[in-house]
Amino acid sequence: MTNECGNSRIAGCQLTLFPMSDDFVDVILSALDETDTSKVWKDTDDVSTCIRGKMVHVFDVAHAIYLHAAKTGKHVAMSGTFSIGCPGDTAGHVYMDETDEPMNKKQSEGIDQEAGCKFALYPMGTEEYMEKITEQIDLSNERGVTVTPTHYATRLDGQVNDIFRAMEEAFDKVQQVVSHVTMTFTISANSPSNR
Amino acid sequence: MTNECGNSRIAGCQLTLFPMSDDFVDVILSALDETDTSKVWKDTDDVSTCIRGKMVHVFDVAHAIYLHAAKTGKHVAMSGTFSIGCPGDTAGHVYMDETDEPMNKKQSEGIDQEAGCKFALYPMGTEEYMEKITEQIDLSNERGVTVTPTHYATRLDGQVNDIFRAMEEAFDKVQQVVSHVTMTFTISANSPSNR
């Protein structure tokens, strides 16, 4: 296997899946079981799951875990923080040797699931962080998602596949010009209070 | 009522409560009902609840909502982002006229509830953000909480009351030296996978 990480940096995500049902354990374990996590480093405790690896795989895996849980029809949410360029540890660096082919993309694309999501981007270590966000992100061109400004975050509504694509594009654009970037998100589907 | 906001700035939190049970609606509504939110501006949709006001009340309300839900004994988590100094909107500014007395503190202190929590502080707009965090925060002096470093976050274990106090102190210290600060957290109690 060739080392393809020459131009890439390790990304990660601390995420938690929240099925609002008595059988939350089954929903979580099934979603993890249906997701191919072979291209990311993974560590789970009782608060959250941390995945690390190439950016493409970190998004692919978070996206797939959420879809597999939400497709049960239960009210399922996920919150997490994506991060890249954080100075520090080296856990999972061996996963930077994986190829760029996402393992779950094809299956995810076949799952029809609407959701609402709030996300916020935090470019770190720069005084021009607001400019970096507005310069890099033009969500008005995103296909399939309705974009609404809200307090401390931007709301995206639409298909889960479109929401994750929009978030990944925004994160990717900002991390190309800012070394350390984090992005928080909370996505929710099948809520009884949905409009 | 006198205006006491001379030296204070409006804080806010986007938070979501996640009861992992079929009766999640009842758990959420009861927790909100038992919490005195009269000193914060509040807006709820199907993804999250936003509260805004004086920092003391934003923490007091988030803390109380979580405790009232967790004390049911169900597996209940909450994720959110605290923010202060974000350039922008003015919704809720009238709540800066409230007095500093927290409305839920006494009741919260009487609730015995253990939890685990991961949080991360993001001082914005400064190249010295890592230094600001380490300079201001000495969690080793926190009473009642076990502090563990983890990927992209710091883990706190202990009583919910001690965890929220530690987070509020950390956030408060950093916001005294950095204009715009955000802090993410995920807190979880009564998990069947608890140690």
Short mmCIF file of C-alpha atoms in Angstrom, two decimals:
data_model
loop_
_atom_site.label_atom_id
_atom_site.label_comp_id
_atom_site.label_asym_id
_atom_site.label_seq_id
_atom_site.Cartn_x
_atom_site.Cartn_y
_atom_site.Cartn_z
CA MET A 1 0.00 0.00 0.00
CA THR A 2 1.45 3.36 -0.96
CA ASN A 3 1.50 6.23 1.45
CA GLU A 4 -0.89 8.81 0.05
CA CYS A 5 -0.86 11.22 2.94
CA GLY A 6 1.74 13.52 1.45
CA ASN A 7 -0.71 16.36 1.03
CA SER A 8 -3.31 15.44 3.57
CA ARG A 9 -3.59 15.90 7.31
CA ILE A 10 -5.27 13.71 9.85
CA ALA A 11 -8.86 14.69 10.63
CA GLY A 12 -11.08 13.47 13.41
CA CYS A 13 -14.53 13.61 14.88
CA GLN A 14 -15.88 13.17 18.39
CA LEU A 15 -19.50 12.13 17.85
CA THR A 16 -22.42 10.70 19.78
CA LEU A 17 -25.49 9.01 18.36
CA PHE A 18 -28.72 9.58 20.27
CA PRO A 19 -31.65 7.26 19.43
CA MET A 20 -34.61 8.53 21.46
CA SER A 21 -36.04 5.07 22.12
CA ASP A 22 -35.90 2.32 24.73
CA ASP A 23 -33.92 0.11 22.33
CA PHE A 24 -31.18 2.73 21.87
CA VAL A 25 -28.48 0.11 22.46
CA ASP A 26 -29.71 -2.00 19.54
CA VAL A 27 -30.03 1.02 17.25
CA ILE A 28 -26.47 2.17 18.06
CA LEU A 29 -24.91 -1.28 17.74
CA SER A 30 -26.74 -2.00 14.47
CA ALA A 31 -25.67 1.32 12.98
CA LEU A 32 -22.05 0.69 13.93
CA ASP A 33 -22.29 -2.85 12.60
CA GLU A 34 -23.67 -1.72 9.23
CA THR A 35 -20.95 0.91 8.81
CA ASP A 36 -17.58 -0.01 7.35
CA THR A 37 -15.11 1.64 9.74
CA SER A 38 -12.04 -0.18 8.42
CA LYS A 39 -10.38 3.00 7.15
CA VAL A 40 -10.59 4.98 10.40
CA TRP A 41 -9.12 4.64 13.86
CA LYS A 42 -11.98 4.31 16.32
CA ASP A 43 -12.34 4.58 20.08
CA THR A 44 -15.65 4.49 21.96
CA ASP A 45 -16.55 5.16 25.58
CA ASP A 46 -19.82 5.88 27.37
CA VAL A 47 -19.87 9.56 26.29
CA SER A 48 -18.79 9.53 22.65
CA THR A 49 -17.00 7.81 19.79
CA CYS A 50 -13.83 9.28 18.36
CA ILE A 51 -12.86 8.49 14.78
CA ARG A 52 -9.62 9.63 13.14
CA GLY A 53 -8.15 9.30 9.69
CA LYS A 54 -8.30 10.94 6.29
CA MET A 55 -10.95 13.64 6.10
CA VAL A 56 -12.88 11.78 3.40
CA HIS A 57 -13.23 8.70 5.61
CA VAL A 58 -14.05 10.57 8.80
CA PHE A 59 -17.00 12.23 7.03
CA ASP A 60 -17.97 9.01 5.24
CA VAL A 61 -18.13 7.05 8.51
CA ALA A 62 -19.95 9.72 10.58
CA HIS A 63 -22.47 10.10 7.73
CA ALA A 64 -23.06 6.36 7.40
CA ILE A 65 -23.46 5.72 11.14
CA TYR A 66 -26.09 8.46 11.29
CA LEU A 67 -27.98 7.23 8.21
CA HIS A 68 -28.12 3.63 9.41
CA ALA A 69 -29.57 4.77 12.75
CA ALA A 70 -32.02 7.28 11.27
CA LYS A 71 -33.37 4.88 8.65
CA THR A 72 -34.95 2.87 11.50
CA GLY A 73 -37.61 5.59 11.56
CA LYS A 74 -36.93 6.31 15.23
CA HIS A 75 -36.25 9.86 16.38
CA VAL A 76 -32.45 9.82 16.12
CA ALA A 77 -29.99 12.68 16.57
CA MET A 78 -26.22 12.94 16.39
CA SER A 79 -23.96 15.63 17.80
CA GLY A 80 -20.28 15.94 17.21
CA THR A 81 -17.23 18.02 16.47
CA PHE A 82 -15.03 17.55 13.41
CA SER A 83 -11.44 18.69 13.80
CA ILE A 84 -8.35 18.98 11.64
CA GLY A 85 -4.92 20.39 12.34
CA CYS A 86 -5.21 20.17 16.12
CA PRO A 87 -1.69 20.21 17.53
CA GLY A 88 -1.11 17.10 19.55
CA ASP A 89 -1.47 13.37 19.59
CA THR A 90 -0.60 10.80 16.96
CA ALA A 91 -3.22 8.10 17.57
CA GLY A 92 -4.48 6.72 14.31
CA HIS A 93 -1.79 8.20 12.09
CA VAL A 94 -1.27 4.80 10.47
CA TYR A 95 -4.74 5.22 8.92
CA MET A 96 -3.38 8.02 6.74
CA ASP A 97 -1.99 5.23 4.55
CA GLU A 98 -5.48 4.18 3.43
CA THR A 99 -6.64 4.90 -0.11
CA ASP A 100 -9.11 7.73 -0.72
CA GLU A 101 -12.05 5.54 -1.73
CA PRO A 102 -14.90 5.97 0.78
CA MET A 103 -16.19 2.58 1.95
CA ASN A 104 -19.78 3.59 2.75
CA LYS A 105 -20.60 6.16 0.08
CA LYS A 106 -22.46 3.89 -2.33
CA GLN A 107 -24.68 2.41 0.36
CA SER A 108 -25.33 5.81 1.96
CA GLU A 109 -26.42 7.31 -1.35
CA GLY A 110 -29.19 4.73 -1.58
CA ILE A 111 -30.78 5.78 1.71
CA ASP A 112 -33.58 8.34 1.50
CA GLN A 113 -33.77 10.22 4.80
CA GLU A 114 -34.70 13.82 5.60
CA ALA A 115 -33.20 15.68 8.54
CA GLY A 116 -32.52 19.09 10.05
CA CYS A 117 -29.03 20.09 11.13
CA LYS A 118 -27.30 23.01 12.82
CA PHE A 119 -23.58 23.44 12.32
CA ALA A 120 -20.92 26.00 13.13
CA LEU A 121 -17.37 26.39 11.80
CA TYR A 122 -14.50 27.55 14.01
CA PRO A 123 -11.27 28.49 12.20
CA MET A 124 -8.72 28.65 15.04
CA GLY A 125 -5.66 30.81 15.56
CA THR A 126 -6.60 33.65 13.20
CA GLU A 127 -7.94 37.11 13.84
CA GLU A 128 -9.72 37.01 10.49
CA TYR A 129 -11.85 33.99 11.37
CA MET A 130 -15.14 35.59 10.39
CA GLU A 131 -13.70 36.62 7.02
CA LYS A 132 -12.31 33.10 6.43
CA ILE A 133 -15.78 31.67 6.95
CA THR A 134 -17.58 34.09 4.66
CA GLU A 135 -14.84 34.03 2.01
CA GLN A 136 -14.78 30.27 1.72
CA ILE A 137 -18.36 29.25 2.18
CA ASP A 138 -21.13 29.92 -0.27
CA LEU A 139 -23.93 27.70 0.89
CA SER A 140 -26.32 29.37 -1.53
CA ASN A 141 -24.96 27.06 -4.21
CA GLU A 142 -25.60 23.90 -2.24
CA ARG A 143 -27.97 21.58 -4.03
CA GLY A 144 -30.81 20.04 -2.09
CA VAL A 145 -30.42 21.87 1.20
CA THR A 146 -32.39 24.77 2.62
CA VAL A 147 -30.02 27.13 4.43
CA THR A 148 -31.26 29.25 7.36
CA PRO A 149 -29.17 31.48 9.60
CA THR A 150 -29.77 30.89 13.30
CA HIS A 151 -28.13 31.86 16.60
CA TYR A 152 -24.50 30.70 16.79
CA ALA A 153 -25.01 28.30 13.87
CA THR A 154 -26.33 27.73 10.36
CA ARG A 155 -29.30 25.46 9.85
CA LEU A 156 -29.46 22.99 6.94
CA ASP A 157 -32.62 21.09 6.02
CA GLY A 158 -32.90 18.38 3.40
CA GLN A 159 -31.65 14.89 2.67
CA VAL A 160 -29.00 13.58 5.07
CA ASN A 161 -26.76 12.90 2.07
CA ASP A 162 -26.99 16.54 0.95
CA ILE A 163 -26.50 17.88 4.48
CA PHE A 164 -23.29 15.90 5.02
CA ARG A 165 -22.00 16.86 1.57
CA ALA A 166 -22.60 20.56 2.34
CA MET A 167 -20.86 20.30 5.73
CA GLU A 168 -17.89 18.42 4.27
CA GLU A 169 -17.48 20.99 1.47
CA ALA A 170 -17.60 23.90 3.92
CA PHE A 171 -15.12 22.23 6.29
CA ASP A 172 -12.81 21.29 3.41
CA LYS A 173 -12.73 24.81 1.96
CA VAL A 174 -11.91 26.46 5.26
CA GLN A 175 -9.23 23.91 6.24
CA GLN A 176 -7.44 24.65 2.95
CA VAL A 177 -6.69 28.18 4.20
CA VAL A 178 -6.67 27.75 7.99
CA SER A 179 -4.44 25.17 9.69
CA HIS A 180 -6.67 24.26 12.65
CA VAL A 181 -10.41 24.12 12.03
CA THR A 182 -13.23 22.62 14.07
CA MET A 183 -16.89 22.23 13.11
CA THR A 184 -19.73 21.37 15.47
CA PHE A 185 -23.01 19.86 14.33
CA THR A 186 -26.29 18.50 15.66
CA ILE A 187 -28.47 16.61 13.18
CA SER A 188 -31.95 15.35 13.95
CA ALA A 189 -34.42 13.17 12.04
CA ASN A 190 -37.92 11.81 12.57
CA SER A 191 -38.69 14.28 15.33
CA PRO A 192 -42.37 14.33 16.32
CA SER A 193 -42.11 18.13 16.43
CA ASN A 194 -40.98 18.31 12.80
CA ARG A 195 -42.73 20.85 10.72
CA MET B 1 -35.16 47.39 37.67
CA THR B 2 -31.64 48.73 37.31
CA ASN B 3 -29.49 47.92 34.33
CA GLU B 4 -26.61 45.82 35.63
CA CYS B 5 -25.07 44.88 32.32
CA GLY B 6 -22.41 47.56 32.41
CA ASN B 7 -19.60 45.07 32.76
CA SER B 8 -21.21 41.97 31.37
CA ARG B 9 -21.76 40.66 27.88
CA ILE B 10 -24.57 38.53 26.56
CA ALA B 11 -23.85 34.81 26.57
CA GLY B 12 -25.77 32.02 24.94
CA CYS B 13 -26.03 28.30 24.47
CA GLN B 14 -27.42 26.09 21.73
CA LEU B 15 -28.26 22.84 23.50
CA THR B 16 -30.18 19.63 22.89
CA LEU B 17 -31.41 17.18 25.50
CA PHE B 18 -31.37 13.52 24.47
CA PRO B 19 -33.36 11.10 26.66
CA MET B 20 -32.70 7.63 25.25
CA SER B 21 -36.19 6.33 25.94
CA ASP B 22 -39.56 5.97 24.23
CA ASP B 23 -41.04 8.67 26.49
CA PHE B 24 -38.39 11.23 25.48
CA VAL B 25 -41.08 13.87 24.88
CA ASP B 26 -42.31 13.63 28.48
CA VAL B 27 -38.77 13.70 29.87
CA ILE B 28 -37.90 16.82 27.86
CA LEU B 29 -41.12 18.66 28.63
CA SER B 30 -40.92 17.82 32.35
CA ALA B 31 -37.30 18.99 32.55
CA LEU B 32 -38.18 22.27 30.85
CA ASP B 33 -41.23 22.64 33.08
CA GLU B 34 -39.21 22.14 36.26
CA THR B 35 -36.57 24.68 35.22
CA ASP B 36 -37.07 28.37 35.87
CA THR B 37 -36.14 29.99 32.57
CA SER B 38 -37.54 33.42 33.43
CA LYS B 39 -34.12 35.12 33.30
CA VAL B 40 -33.11 33.91 29.83
CA TRP B 41 -34.38 34.46 26.31
CA LYS B 42 -35.37 31.07 24.92
CA ASP B 43 -36.14 29.70 21.46
CA THR B 44 -36.76 26.04 20.66
CA ASP B 45 -37.10 24.17 17.37
CA ASP B 46 -36.89 20.49 16.42
CA VAL B 47 -33.06 20.44 16.48
CA SER B 48 -32.08 22.46 19.55
CA THR B 49 -32.96 25.05 22.15
CA CYS B 50 -31.17 28.38 22.22
CA ILE B 51 -30.94 30.32 25.48
CA ARG B 52 -29.39 33.78 25.81
CA GLY B 53 -28.76 36.15 28.68
CA LYS B 54 -26.25 36.76 31.43
CA MET B 55 -23.60 34.06 31.61
CA VAL B 56 -24.65 33.06 35.14
CA HIS B 57 -28.22 32.37 34.00
CA VAL B 58 -27.29 30.60 30.79
CA PHE B 59 -25.20 28.09 32.79
CA ASP B 60 -27.81 27.88 35.57
CA VAL B 61 -30.58 27.00 33.10
CA ALA B 62 -28.60 24.51 30.99
CA HIS B 63 -27.43 22.80 34.19
CA ALA B 64 -30.95 22.61 35.66
CA ILE B 65 -32.57 21.27 32.47
CA TYR B 66 -29.98 18.51 32.34
CA LEU B 67 -30.33 17.59 36.03
CA HIS B 68 -34.11 17.40 35.91
CA ALA B 69 -33.94 15.05 32.93
CA ALA B 70 -31.10 12.89 34.30
CA LYS B 71 -32.69 12.46 37.73
CA THR B 72 -35.40 10.34 36.05
CA GLY B 73 -32.80 7.56 36.01
CA LYS B 74 -33.10 7.20 32.23
CA HIS B 75 -30.01 7.29 30.05
CA VAL B 76 -29.99 11.01 29.27
CA ALA B 77 -27.36 13.04 27.43
CA MET B 78 -27.07 16.70 26.48
CA SER B 79 -24.87 18.31 23.84
CA GLY B 80 -24.42 21.98 23.30
CA THR B 81 -22.22 24.95 22.60
CA PHE B 82 -21.84 27.90 24.94
CA SER B 83 -20.85 31.17 23.29
CA ILE B 84 -19.98 34.70 24.37
CA GLY B 85 -18.83 37.71 22.39
CA CYS B 86 -20.10 36.46 19.05
CA PRO B 87 -20.45 39.47 16.79
CA GLY B 88 -23.99 39.72 15.57
CA ASP B 89 -27.58 39.64 16.60
CA THR B 90 -29.34 41.36 19.47
CA ALA B 91 -32.12 38.89 20.34
CA GLY B 92 -32.53 38.64 24.08
CA HIS B 93 -30.51 41.69 25.01
CA VAL B 94 -33.33 42.88 27.27
CA TYR B 95 -32.50 39.92 29.55
CA MET B 96 -29.20 41.60 30.45
CA ASP B 97 -31.29 43.73 32.83
CA GLU B 98 -31.99 40.73 35.10
CA THR B 99 -30.32 40.50 38.51
CA ASP B 100 -27.43 38.07 38.99
CA GLU B 101 -29.26 35.68 41.31
CA PRO B 102 -29.53 32.23 39.65
CA MET B 103 -33.10 30.94 39.81
CA ASN B 104 -32.33 27.20 39.79
CA LYS B 105 -29.13 26.93 41.81
CA LYS B 106 -30.65 25.94 45.14
CA GLN B 107 -32.82 23.21 43.66
CA SER B 108 -29.97 21.90 41.47
CA GLU B 109 -27.62 21.62 44.43
CA GLY B 110 -30.04 19.22 46.08
CA ILE B 111 -29.92 16.73 43.20
CA ASP B 112 -27.41 13.90 43.48
CA GLN B 113 -26.49 12.71 39.98
CA GLU B 114 -23.24 11.35 38.55
CA ALA B 115 -22.26 11.86 34.92
CA GLY B 116 -19.40 11.88 32.44
CA CYS B 117 -18.75 14.87 30.21
CA LYS B 118 -16.40 15.87 27.40
CA PHE B 119 -15.86 19.54 26.74
CA ALA B 120 -13.61 21.70 24.58
CA LEU B 121 -12.89 25.43 24.74
CA TYR B 122 -12.39 27.52 21.61
CA PRO B 123 -11.00 31.05 22.14
CA MET B 124 -11.63 32.75 18.78
CA GLY B 125 -9.69 35.38 16.88
CA THR B 126 -6.32 34.90 18.57
CA GLU B 127 -3.16 33.18 17.44
CA GLU B 128 -2.36 32.37 21.08
CA TYR B 129 -5.49 30.31 21.62
CA MET B 130 -3.68 27.28 23.02
CA GLU B 131 -1.78 29.48 25.47
CA LYS B 132 -4.99 31.22 26.53
CA ILE B 133 -6.50 27.87 27.41
CA THR B 134 -3.54 26.55 29.38
CA GLU B 135 -2.87 29.89 31.09
CA GLN B 136 -6.42 30.31 32.32
CA ILE B 137 -7.51 26.83 33.16
CA ASP B 138 -6.19 24.76 36.00
CA LEU B 139 -8.65 21.93 36.27
CA SER B 140 -6.38 20.14 38.74
CA ASN B 141 -7.86 22.35 41.45
CA GLU B 142 -11.44 21.43 40.64
CA ARG B 143 -13.16 19.77 43.55
CA GLY B 144 -15.17 16.66 42.95
CA VAL B 145 -14.31 16.02 39.32
CA THR B 146 -11.90 13.56 37.78
CA VAL B 147 -10.13 15.17 34.82
CA THR B 148 -8.90 13.06 31.91
CA PRO B 149 -7.37 14.31 28.65
CA THR B 150 -8.96 12.80 25.55
CA HIS B 151 -8.94 13.41 21.80
CA TYR B 152 -10.11 16.95 20.94
CA ALA B 153 -11.60 17.39 24.42
CA THR B 154 -11.19 17.10 28.17
CA ARG B 155 -13.23 14.55 30.07
CA LEU B 156 -14.80 15.36 33.44
CA ASP B 157 -16.38 12.70 35.67
CA GLY B 158 -18.27 13.33 38.88
CA GLN B 159 -21.43 14.97 40.15
CA VAL B 160 -23.35 16.97 37.54
CA ASN B 161 -23.18 19.97 39.88
CA ASP B 162 -19.37 19.79 40.02
CA ILE B 163 -19.05 19.23 36.26
CA PHE B 164 -21.11 22.31 35.39
CA ARG B 165 -19.24 24.39 37.98
CA ALA B 166 -15.90 23.34 36.45
CA MET B 167 -17.08 24.14 32.92
CA GLU B 168 -18.50 27.53 33.94
CA GLU B 169 -15.26 28.47 35.74
CA ALA B 170 -13.14 27.48 32.74
CA PHE B 171 -15.38 29.37 30.31
CA ASP B 172 -15.50 32.42 32.58
CA LYS B 173 -11.73 32.63 32.98
CA VAL B 174 -11.04 32.42 29.25
CA GLN B 175 -13.78 34.92 28.31
CA GLN B 176 -12.16 37.46 30.64
CA VAL B 177 -9.11 37.58 28.37
CA VAL B 178 -10.56 36.63 24.95
CA SER B 179 -13.50 38.52 23.47
CA HIS B 180 -15.20 35.67 21.58
CA VAL B 181 -15.16 32.23 23.20
CA THR B 182 -17.16 29.10 22.49
CA MET B 183 -17.26 25.86 24.47
CA THR B 184 -18.72 22.57 23.31
CA PHE B 185 -19.86 19.82 25.66
CA THR B 186 -21.53 16.42 25.69
CA ILE B 187 -22.65 15.12 29.09
CA SER B 188 -24.07 11.65 29.66
CA ALA B 189 -25.63 9.94 32.69
CA ASN B 190 -27.09 6.54 33.51
CA SER B 191 -25.48 4.88 30.51
CA PRO B 192 -25.69 1.09 30.60
CA SER B 193 -22.06 1.05 29.44
CA ASN B 194 -20.88 3.07 32.43
CA ARG B 195 -17.85 1.77 34.20
#
